[in-house]
Short mmCIF file of C-alpha atoms and ligand atoms in Angstrom, two decimals:
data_model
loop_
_atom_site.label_atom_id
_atom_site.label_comp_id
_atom_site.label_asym_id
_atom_site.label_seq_id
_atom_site.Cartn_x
_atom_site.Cartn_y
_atom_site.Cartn_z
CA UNK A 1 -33.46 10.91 62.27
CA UNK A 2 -34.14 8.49 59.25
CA UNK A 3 -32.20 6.06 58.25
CA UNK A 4 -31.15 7.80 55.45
CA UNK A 5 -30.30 10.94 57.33
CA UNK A 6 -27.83 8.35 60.03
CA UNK A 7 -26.42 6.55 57.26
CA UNK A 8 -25.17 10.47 55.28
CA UNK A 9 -23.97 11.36 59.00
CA UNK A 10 -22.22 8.42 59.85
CA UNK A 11 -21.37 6.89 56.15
CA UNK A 12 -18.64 4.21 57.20
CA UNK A 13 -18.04 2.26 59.95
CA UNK A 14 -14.41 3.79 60.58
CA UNK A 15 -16.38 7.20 60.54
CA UNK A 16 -18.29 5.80 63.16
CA UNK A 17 -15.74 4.42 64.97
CA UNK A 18 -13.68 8.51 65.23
CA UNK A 19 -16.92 10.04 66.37
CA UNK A 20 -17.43 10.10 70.56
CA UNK A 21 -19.98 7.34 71.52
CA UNK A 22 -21.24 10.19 73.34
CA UNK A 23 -22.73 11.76 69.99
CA UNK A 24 -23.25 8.26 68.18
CA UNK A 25 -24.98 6.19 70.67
CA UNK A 26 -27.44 8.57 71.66
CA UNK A 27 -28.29 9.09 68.08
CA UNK A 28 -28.91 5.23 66.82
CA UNK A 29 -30.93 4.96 70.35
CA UNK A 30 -33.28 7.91 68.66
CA UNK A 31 -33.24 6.44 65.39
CA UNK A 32 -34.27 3.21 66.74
CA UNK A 33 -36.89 4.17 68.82
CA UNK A 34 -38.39 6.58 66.31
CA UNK A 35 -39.71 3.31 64.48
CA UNK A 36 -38.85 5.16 61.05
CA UNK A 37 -38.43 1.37 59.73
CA UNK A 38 -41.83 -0.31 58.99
CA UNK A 39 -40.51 -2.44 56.44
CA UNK A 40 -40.04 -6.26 56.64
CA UNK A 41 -36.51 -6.07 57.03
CA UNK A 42 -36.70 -3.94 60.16
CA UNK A 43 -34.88 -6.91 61.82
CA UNK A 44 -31.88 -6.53 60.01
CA UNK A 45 -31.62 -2.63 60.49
CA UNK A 46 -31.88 -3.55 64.03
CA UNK A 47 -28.77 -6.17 64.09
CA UNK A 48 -26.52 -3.37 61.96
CA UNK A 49 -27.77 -0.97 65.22
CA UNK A 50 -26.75 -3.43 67.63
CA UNK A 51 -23.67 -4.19 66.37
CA UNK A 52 -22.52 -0.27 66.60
CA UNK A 53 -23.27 -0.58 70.34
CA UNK A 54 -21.36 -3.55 70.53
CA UNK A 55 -18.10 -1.62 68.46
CA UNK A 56 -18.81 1.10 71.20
CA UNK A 57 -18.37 -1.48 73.80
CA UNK A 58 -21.47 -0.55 74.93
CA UNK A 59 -24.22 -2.75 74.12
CA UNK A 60 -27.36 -1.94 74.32
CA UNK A 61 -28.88 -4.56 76.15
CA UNK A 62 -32.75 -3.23 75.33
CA UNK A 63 -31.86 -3.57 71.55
CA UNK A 64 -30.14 -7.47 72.42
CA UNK A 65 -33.34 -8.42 74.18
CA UNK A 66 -35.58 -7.81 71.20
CA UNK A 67 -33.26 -9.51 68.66
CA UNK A 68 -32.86 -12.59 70.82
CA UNK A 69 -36.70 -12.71 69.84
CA UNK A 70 -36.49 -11.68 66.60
CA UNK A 71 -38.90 -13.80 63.98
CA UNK A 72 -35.53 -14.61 61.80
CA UNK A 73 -33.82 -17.19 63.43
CA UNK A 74 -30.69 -16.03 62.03
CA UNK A 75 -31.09 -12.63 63.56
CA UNK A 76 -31.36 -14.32 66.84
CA UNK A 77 -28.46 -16.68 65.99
CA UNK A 78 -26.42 -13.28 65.80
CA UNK A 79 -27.80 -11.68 68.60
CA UNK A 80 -26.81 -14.84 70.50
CA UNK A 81 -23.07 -14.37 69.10
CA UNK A 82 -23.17 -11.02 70.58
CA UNK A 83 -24.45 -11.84 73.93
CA UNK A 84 -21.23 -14.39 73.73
CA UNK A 85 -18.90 -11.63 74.29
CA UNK A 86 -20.89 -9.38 76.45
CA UNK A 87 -20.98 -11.42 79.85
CA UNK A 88 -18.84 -8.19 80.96
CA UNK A 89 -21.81 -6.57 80.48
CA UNK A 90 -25.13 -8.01 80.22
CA UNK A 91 -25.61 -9.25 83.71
CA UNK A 92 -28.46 -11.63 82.83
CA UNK A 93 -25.82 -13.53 80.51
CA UNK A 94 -26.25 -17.21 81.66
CA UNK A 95 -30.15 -16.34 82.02
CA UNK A 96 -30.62 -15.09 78.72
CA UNK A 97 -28.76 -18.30 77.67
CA UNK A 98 -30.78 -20.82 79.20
CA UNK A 99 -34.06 -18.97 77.13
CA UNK A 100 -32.05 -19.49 74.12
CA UNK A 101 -31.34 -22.90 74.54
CA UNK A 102 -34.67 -24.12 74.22
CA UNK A 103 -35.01 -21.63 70.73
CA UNK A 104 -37.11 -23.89 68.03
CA UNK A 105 -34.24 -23.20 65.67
CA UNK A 106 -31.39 -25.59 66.15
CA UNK A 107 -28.77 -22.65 64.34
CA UNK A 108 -29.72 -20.82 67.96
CA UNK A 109 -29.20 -23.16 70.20
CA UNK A 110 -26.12 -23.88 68.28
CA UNK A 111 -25.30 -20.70 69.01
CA UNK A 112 -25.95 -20.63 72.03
CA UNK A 113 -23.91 -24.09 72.98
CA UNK A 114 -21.08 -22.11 71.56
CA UNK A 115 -21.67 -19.33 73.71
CA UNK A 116 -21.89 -21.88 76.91
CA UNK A 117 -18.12 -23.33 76.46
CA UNK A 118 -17.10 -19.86 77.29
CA UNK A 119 -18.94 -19.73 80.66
CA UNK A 120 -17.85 -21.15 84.02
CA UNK A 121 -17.88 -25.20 83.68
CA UNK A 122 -20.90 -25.06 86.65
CA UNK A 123 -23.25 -22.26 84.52
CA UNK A 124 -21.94 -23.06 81.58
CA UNK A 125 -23.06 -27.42 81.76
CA UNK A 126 -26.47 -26.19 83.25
CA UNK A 127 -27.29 -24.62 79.48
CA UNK A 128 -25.68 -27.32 77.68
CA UNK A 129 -28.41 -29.29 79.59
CA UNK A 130 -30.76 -27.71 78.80
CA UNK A 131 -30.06 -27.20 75.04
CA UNK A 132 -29.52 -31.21 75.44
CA UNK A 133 -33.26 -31.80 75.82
CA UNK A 134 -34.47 -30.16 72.42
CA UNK A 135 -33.71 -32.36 69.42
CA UNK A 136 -30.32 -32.30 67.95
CA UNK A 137 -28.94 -32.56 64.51
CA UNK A 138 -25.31 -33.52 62.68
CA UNK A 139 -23.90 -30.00 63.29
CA UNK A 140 -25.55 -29.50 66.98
CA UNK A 141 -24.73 -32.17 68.55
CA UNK A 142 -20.35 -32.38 67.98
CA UNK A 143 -20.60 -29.08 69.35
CA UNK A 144 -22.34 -30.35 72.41
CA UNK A 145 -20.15 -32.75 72.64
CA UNK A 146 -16.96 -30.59 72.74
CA UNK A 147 -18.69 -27.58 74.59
CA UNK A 148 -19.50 -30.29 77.37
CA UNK A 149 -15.91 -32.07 77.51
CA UNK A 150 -14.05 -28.45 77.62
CA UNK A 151 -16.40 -27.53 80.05
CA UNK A 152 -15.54 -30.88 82.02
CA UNK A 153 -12.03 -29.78 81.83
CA UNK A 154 -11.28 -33.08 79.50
CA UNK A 155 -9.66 -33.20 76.76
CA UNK A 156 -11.40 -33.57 73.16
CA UNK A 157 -10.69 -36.75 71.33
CA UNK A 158 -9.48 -36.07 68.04
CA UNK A 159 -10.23 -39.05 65.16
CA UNK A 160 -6.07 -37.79 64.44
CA UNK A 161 -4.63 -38.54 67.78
CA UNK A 162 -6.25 -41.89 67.45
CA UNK A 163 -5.28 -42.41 63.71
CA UNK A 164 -1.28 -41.65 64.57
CA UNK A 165 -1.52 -44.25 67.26
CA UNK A 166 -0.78 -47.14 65.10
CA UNK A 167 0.34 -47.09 61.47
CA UNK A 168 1.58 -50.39 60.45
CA UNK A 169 3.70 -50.97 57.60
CA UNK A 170 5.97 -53.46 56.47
CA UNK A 171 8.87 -50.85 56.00
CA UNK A 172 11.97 -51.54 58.30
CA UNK A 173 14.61 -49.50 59.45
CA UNK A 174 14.68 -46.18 58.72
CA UNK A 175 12.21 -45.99 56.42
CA UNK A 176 9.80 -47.65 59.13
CA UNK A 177 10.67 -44.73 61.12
CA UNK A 178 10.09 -42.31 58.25
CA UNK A 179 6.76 -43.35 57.41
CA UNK A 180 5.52 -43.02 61.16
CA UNK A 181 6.86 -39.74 61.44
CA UNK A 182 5.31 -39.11 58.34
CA UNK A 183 1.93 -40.28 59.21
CA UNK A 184 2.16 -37.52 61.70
CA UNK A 185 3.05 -34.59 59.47
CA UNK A 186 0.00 -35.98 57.02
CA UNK A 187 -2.19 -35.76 60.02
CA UNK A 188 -1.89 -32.17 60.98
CA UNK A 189 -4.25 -29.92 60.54
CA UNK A 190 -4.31 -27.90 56.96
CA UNK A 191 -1.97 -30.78 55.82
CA UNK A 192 -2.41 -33.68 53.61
CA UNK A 193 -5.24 -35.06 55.63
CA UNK A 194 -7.46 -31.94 55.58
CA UNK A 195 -7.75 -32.67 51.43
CA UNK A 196 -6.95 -35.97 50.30
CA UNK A 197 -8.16 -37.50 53.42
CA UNK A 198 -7.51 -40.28 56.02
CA UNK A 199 -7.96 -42.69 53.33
CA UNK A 200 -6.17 -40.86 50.53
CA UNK A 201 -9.27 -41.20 48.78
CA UNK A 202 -9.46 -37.35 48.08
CA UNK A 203 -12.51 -35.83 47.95
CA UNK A 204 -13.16 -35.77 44.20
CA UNK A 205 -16.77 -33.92 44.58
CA UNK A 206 -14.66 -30.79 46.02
CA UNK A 207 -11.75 -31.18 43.84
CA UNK A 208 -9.30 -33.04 46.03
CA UNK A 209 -7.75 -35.98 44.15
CA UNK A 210 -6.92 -39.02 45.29
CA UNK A 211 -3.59 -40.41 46.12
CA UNK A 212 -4.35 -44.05 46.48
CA UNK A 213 -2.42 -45.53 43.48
CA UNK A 214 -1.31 -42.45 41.65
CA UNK A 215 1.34 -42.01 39.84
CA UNK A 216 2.20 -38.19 41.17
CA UNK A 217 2.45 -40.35 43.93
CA UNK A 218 4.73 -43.84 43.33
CA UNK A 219 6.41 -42.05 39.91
CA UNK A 220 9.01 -39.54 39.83
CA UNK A 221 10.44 -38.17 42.94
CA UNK A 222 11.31 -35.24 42.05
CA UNK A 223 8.19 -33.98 40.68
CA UNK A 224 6.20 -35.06 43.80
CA UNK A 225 8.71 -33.00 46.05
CA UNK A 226 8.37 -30.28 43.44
CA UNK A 227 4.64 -30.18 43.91
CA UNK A 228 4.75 -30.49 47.80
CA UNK A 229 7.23 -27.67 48.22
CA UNK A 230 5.34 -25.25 45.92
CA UNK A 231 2.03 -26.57 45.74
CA UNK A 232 0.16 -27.40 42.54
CA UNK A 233 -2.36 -25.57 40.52
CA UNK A 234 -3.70 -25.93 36.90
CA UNK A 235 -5.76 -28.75 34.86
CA UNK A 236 -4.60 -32.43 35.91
CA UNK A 237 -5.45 -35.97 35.05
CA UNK A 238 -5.53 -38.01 38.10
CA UNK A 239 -6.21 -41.69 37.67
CA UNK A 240 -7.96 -40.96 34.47
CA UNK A 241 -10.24 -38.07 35.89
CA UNK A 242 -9.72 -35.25 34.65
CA UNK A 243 -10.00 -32.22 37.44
CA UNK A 244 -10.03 -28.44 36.04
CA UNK A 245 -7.51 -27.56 38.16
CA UNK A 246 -9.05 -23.99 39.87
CA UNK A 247 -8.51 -25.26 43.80
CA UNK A 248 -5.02 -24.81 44.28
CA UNK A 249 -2.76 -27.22 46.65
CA UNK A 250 -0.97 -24.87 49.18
CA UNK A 251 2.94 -24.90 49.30
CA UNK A 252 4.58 -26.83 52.28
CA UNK A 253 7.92 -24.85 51.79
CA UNK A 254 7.63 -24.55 55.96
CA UNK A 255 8.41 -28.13 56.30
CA UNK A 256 11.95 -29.32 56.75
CA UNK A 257 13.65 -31.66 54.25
CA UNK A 258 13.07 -34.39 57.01
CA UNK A 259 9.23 -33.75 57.42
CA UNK A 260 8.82 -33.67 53.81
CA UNK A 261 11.18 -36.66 53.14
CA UNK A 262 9.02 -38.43 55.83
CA UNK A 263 5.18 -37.08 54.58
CA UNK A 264 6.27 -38.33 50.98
CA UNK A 265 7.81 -41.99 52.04
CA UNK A 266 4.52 -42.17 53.72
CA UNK A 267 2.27 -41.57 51.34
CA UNK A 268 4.22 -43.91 49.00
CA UNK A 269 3.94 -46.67 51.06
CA UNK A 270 0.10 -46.49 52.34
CA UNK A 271 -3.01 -46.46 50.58
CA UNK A 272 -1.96 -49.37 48.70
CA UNK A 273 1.17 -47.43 46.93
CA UNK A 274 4.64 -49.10 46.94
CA UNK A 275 7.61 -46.74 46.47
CA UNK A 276 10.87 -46.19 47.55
CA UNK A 277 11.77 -44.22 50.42
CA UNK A 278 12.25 -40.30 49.87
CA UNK A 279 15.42 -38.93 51.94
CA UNK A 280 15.80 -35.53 53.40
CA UNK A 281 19.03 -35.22 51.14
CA UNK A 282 16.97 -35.57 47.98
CA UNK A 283 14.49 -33.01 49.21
CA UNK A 284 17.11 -30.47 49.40
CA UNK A 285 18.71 -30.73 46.77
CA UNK A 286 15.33 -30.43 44.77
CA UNK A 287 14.57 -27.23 47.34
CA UNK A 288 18.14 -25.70 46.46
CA UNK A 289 17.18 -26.49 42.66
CA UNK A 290 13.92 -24.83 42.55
CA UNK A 291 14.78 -22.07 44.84
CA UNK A 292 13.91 -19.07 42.17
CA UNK A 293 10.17 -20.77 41.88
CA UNK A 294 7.72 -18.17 42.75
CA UNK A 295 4.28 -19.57 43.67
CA UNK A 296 2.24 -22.78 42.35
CA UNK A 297 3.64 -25.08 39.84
CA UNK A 298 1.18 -26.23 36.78
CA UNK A 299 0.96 -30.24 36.19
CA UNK A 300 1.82 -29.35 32.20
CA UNK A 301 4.96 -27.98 33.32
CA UNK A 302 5.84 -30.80 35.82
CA UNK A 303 4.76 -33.75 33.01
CA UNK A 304 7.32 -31.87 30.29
CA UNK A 305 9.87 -31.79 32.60
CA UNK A 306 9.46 -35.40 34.72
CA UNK A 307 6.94 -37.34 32.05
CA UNK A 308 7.38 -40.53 33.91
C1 HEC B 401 -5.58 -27.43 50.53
C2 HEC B 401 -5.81 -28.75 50.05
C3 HEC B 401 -4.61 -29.65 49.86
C4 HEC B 401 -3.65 -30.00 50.78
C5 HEC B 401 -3.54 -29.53 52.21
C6 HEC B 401 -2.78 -30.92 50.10
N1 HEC B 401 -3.19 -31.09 48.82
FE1 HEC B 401 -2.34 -32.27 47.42
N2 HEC B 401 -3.63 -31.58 46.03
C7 HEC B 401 -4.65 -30.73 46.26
C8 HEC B 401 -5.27 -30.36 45.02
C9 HEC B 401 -6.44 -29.40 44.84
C10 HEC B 401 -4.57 -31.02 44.00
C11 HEC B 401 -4.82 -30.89 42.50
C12 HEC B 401 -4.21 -29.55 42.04
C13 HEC B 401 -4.52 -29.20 40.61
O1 HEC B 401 -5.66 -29.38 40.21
O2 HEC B 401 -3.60 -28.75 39.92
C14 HEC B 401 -3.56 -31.82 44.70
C15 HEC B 401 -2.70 -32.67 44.06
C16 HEC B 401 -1.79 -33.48 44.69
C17 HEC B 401 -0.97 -34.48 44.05
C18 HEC B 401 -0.97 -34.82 42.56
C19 HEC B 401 -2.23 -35.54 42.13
C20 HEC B 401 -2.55 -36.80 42.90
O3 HEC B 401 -3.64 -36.82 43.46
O4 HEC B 401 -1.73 -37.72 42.97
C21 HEC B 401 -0.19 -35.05 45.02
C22 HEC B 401 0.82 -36.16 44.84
C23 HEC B 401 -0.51 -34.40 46.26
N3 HEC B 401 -1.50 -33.46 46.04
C24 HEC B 401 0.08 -34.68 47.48
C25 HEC B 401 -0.15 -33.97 48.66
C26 HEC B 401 0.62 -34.14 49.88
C27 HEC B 401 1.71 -35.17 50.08
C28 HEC B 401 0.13 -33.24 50.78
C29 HEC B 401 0.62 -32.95 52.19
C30 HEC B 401 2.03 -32.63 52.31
C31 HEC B 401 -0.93 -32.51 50.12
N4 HEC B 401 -1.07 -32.98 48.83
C32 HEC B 401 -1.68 -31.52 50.70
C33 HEC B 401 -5.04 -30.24 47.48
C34 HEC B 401 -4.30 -30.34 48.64
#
C-alpha cells in the first residue's frame, strides 16, 4: 500500500480509531516496511505511523527504535515522549533512556529528563546522571533540577513559597492582615503574578503592564474591582505607554469579595503605590452592581464612567 492508498482507507484519525487494530496495524506495518517513502521527510511519515501504534496501545517498538535515531532531533525528541508512556510496554524502557540521555541534542535529553521523573527514584536518578554529564542549557537544566528533587522524594522550592514568607508593610490592623493575605492570592499561579510580575513591573515586551505607580491601581476603586472581576480588554494608556490592547486580562469572578478585597489592598500598598484599603463590602456591592456584565470590560468604557 502507498501512502496515498492508507491515507483514502483510513482518512481520519477517528476512522482509524473504529477500525479493529487487527486490520489497521497490520496494514501501517506493510506500508512501512514497503519503503514506498524515499523522500526527505520519510522521518515524519514514520512519527504519524508510530503514533497510530501508540493510539492502538500497541506500540511498535521496531518503528520507536528507529525514530529514537532519527537524523531530526525533534523526531527523536517525540519518539522519546512516546517511549515516556510506554514503560508498560517497551521492556528496554530505562535502557533506551540512558542511550538517549547522552543524545547531542539537548531538546532530547530534555526529553528524556522528563521521561526519567516518571521512573522509579533508583532507575529513574541513574539517567538523570547520566544526562547530567552532557552540557546543559537554561531550559535543561530546571528540569534536572526538579526531575532529580521529585525523584528524591523532596519537595520543589518554589521562588512563590519563598516570596509569601515575608511581605512587610507598614499597614496595621486589618489592613496589615489584608495585604498579607493578599500577597498570597497575587502569588498563585495564573494570578496577578503570572503577568504583571513579582515586581509589578509587568512585562511590557508581552503586553503585560505595569502596576507599580498606576493609576488603575491607587485611583478609583471601583473601576479597579470592575476590571479584576471581569477582566480587561481593549486599547489602554498605562503610565503613558500606550498598549493595543489584543491580550486580554482574565476575569477573577472565582474569587470571594475577601480575596479580591485583599489582592487589591495589596497591590495598592506595594510596589511603591499608597492607597486605601479595599473592603470585601465594597467588592460586593460593585459585584451585585455589575452582575448583568457579560465578558471583558474595555478601558474607554471604564475612563467614561470612573475618569479619575
Ligand atoms: C493573564 C494575564 C493577566 C493576569 C493574570 C492579570 N492581569 Fe491585569 N492586566 C493584564 C493585561 C493584558 C492588562 C491590559 C489589558 C488591556 O490591554 O486592555 C492588564 C491590566 C491591568 C490593570 C490596569 C492597567 C495597569 O497596569 O494598571 C490592572 C490594575 C490590573 N491589570 C490588575 C491586575 C490584578 C490585581 C490581577 C490579579 C488579581 C491581574 N491584573 C491579573 C493581564 C493580566
Amino acid at each position: 500500500m502507498t501512502l496515498p492508498e492508507f491515507r483514502t482507507r483510513y482518512r481520519t484519525r477517528r476512522e482509524l480509531r473504529s477500525r479493529p487494530a487487527s486490520e489497521v496495524l497490520p496494514a501501517l506495518k506493510k506500508w512501512v516496511n514497503s519503503h514506498a517513502l524515499q523522500d526527505p521527510s520519510r522521518e515524519l511519515h514514520y512519527l504519524e505511523a508510530l503514533w497510530v501504534t501508540w493510539g492502538f496501545n500497541e506500540v511498535d517498538e521496531e518503528l520507536l527504535k528507529y525514530l529514537l535515531t532519527a537524523r531530526e532531533d525533534r523526531v527523536r525528541a517525540a519518539a522519546v515522549d512516546v517511549l515516556r508512556y510506554s514503560g508498560h510496554q517497551i521492556k528496554k524502557q530505562a535502557t533506551l533512556l540512558q542511550k538517549t540521555a547522552h543524545d547531542k541534542s539537548t531538546r532530547v535529553r530534555l526529553a528524556t529528563a522528563v521521561a526519567a521523573s516518571w521512573l522509579a527514584p533508583k532507575q529513574g536518578l541513574s539517567i538523570l546522571k547520566e544526562i547530567a554529564k552532557n552540557p546543559s542549557d537554561k531550559w535543561l537544566s530546571p528540569v534536572l533540577e526538579t526531575a532529580t528533587a521529585h525523584l528524591k522524594g523532596q519537595g520543589i522550592k518554589s521562588d512563590t513559597a519563598e516570596k509569601i514568607a515575608q511581605p512587610t508593610s507598614p499597614l496595621k490592623g486589618e489592613a496589615l492582615t489584608f495585604f498579607k493575605k493578599g500577597h498570597e492570592v497575587y502569588s498563585r499561579e495564573g494570578h496577578c503574578i503570572t503577568c504583571h510580575q513579582s515586581d509589578g513591573k509587568g512585562l511590557p515586551a508581552a503586553m503585560f503592564p505595569p502596576l507599580a505607580g498606576t493609576k488603575w491601581i491607587n485611583g478609583s476603586e471601583e473601576r479597579l474591582i470592575k476590571l479584576t472581576l471581569h477582566g480587561l480588554l481593549g486599547p489602554i494608556e498605562v503610565k503613558g505607554k500606550k498598549y493595543p490592547g489584543q491580550v486580554p486580562m482574565t476575569a477573577f469572578q472565582q474569587l470571594s469579595n475577601e480575596e479580591i478585597a485583599a489582592v487589591l489592598t495589596y497591590v495598592r500598598n506595594t510596589f511603591s503605590n499608597k492607597a486605601p484599603m479595599i473592603t470585601p463590602a465594597k467588592v460586593a456591592e460593585v459585584r451585585k452592581a455589575t452582575k448583568a456584565q457579560n465578558g471583558f470590560l474595555a478601558p474607554a468604557d471604564l475612563l467614561e464612567e470612573h475618569p479619575n
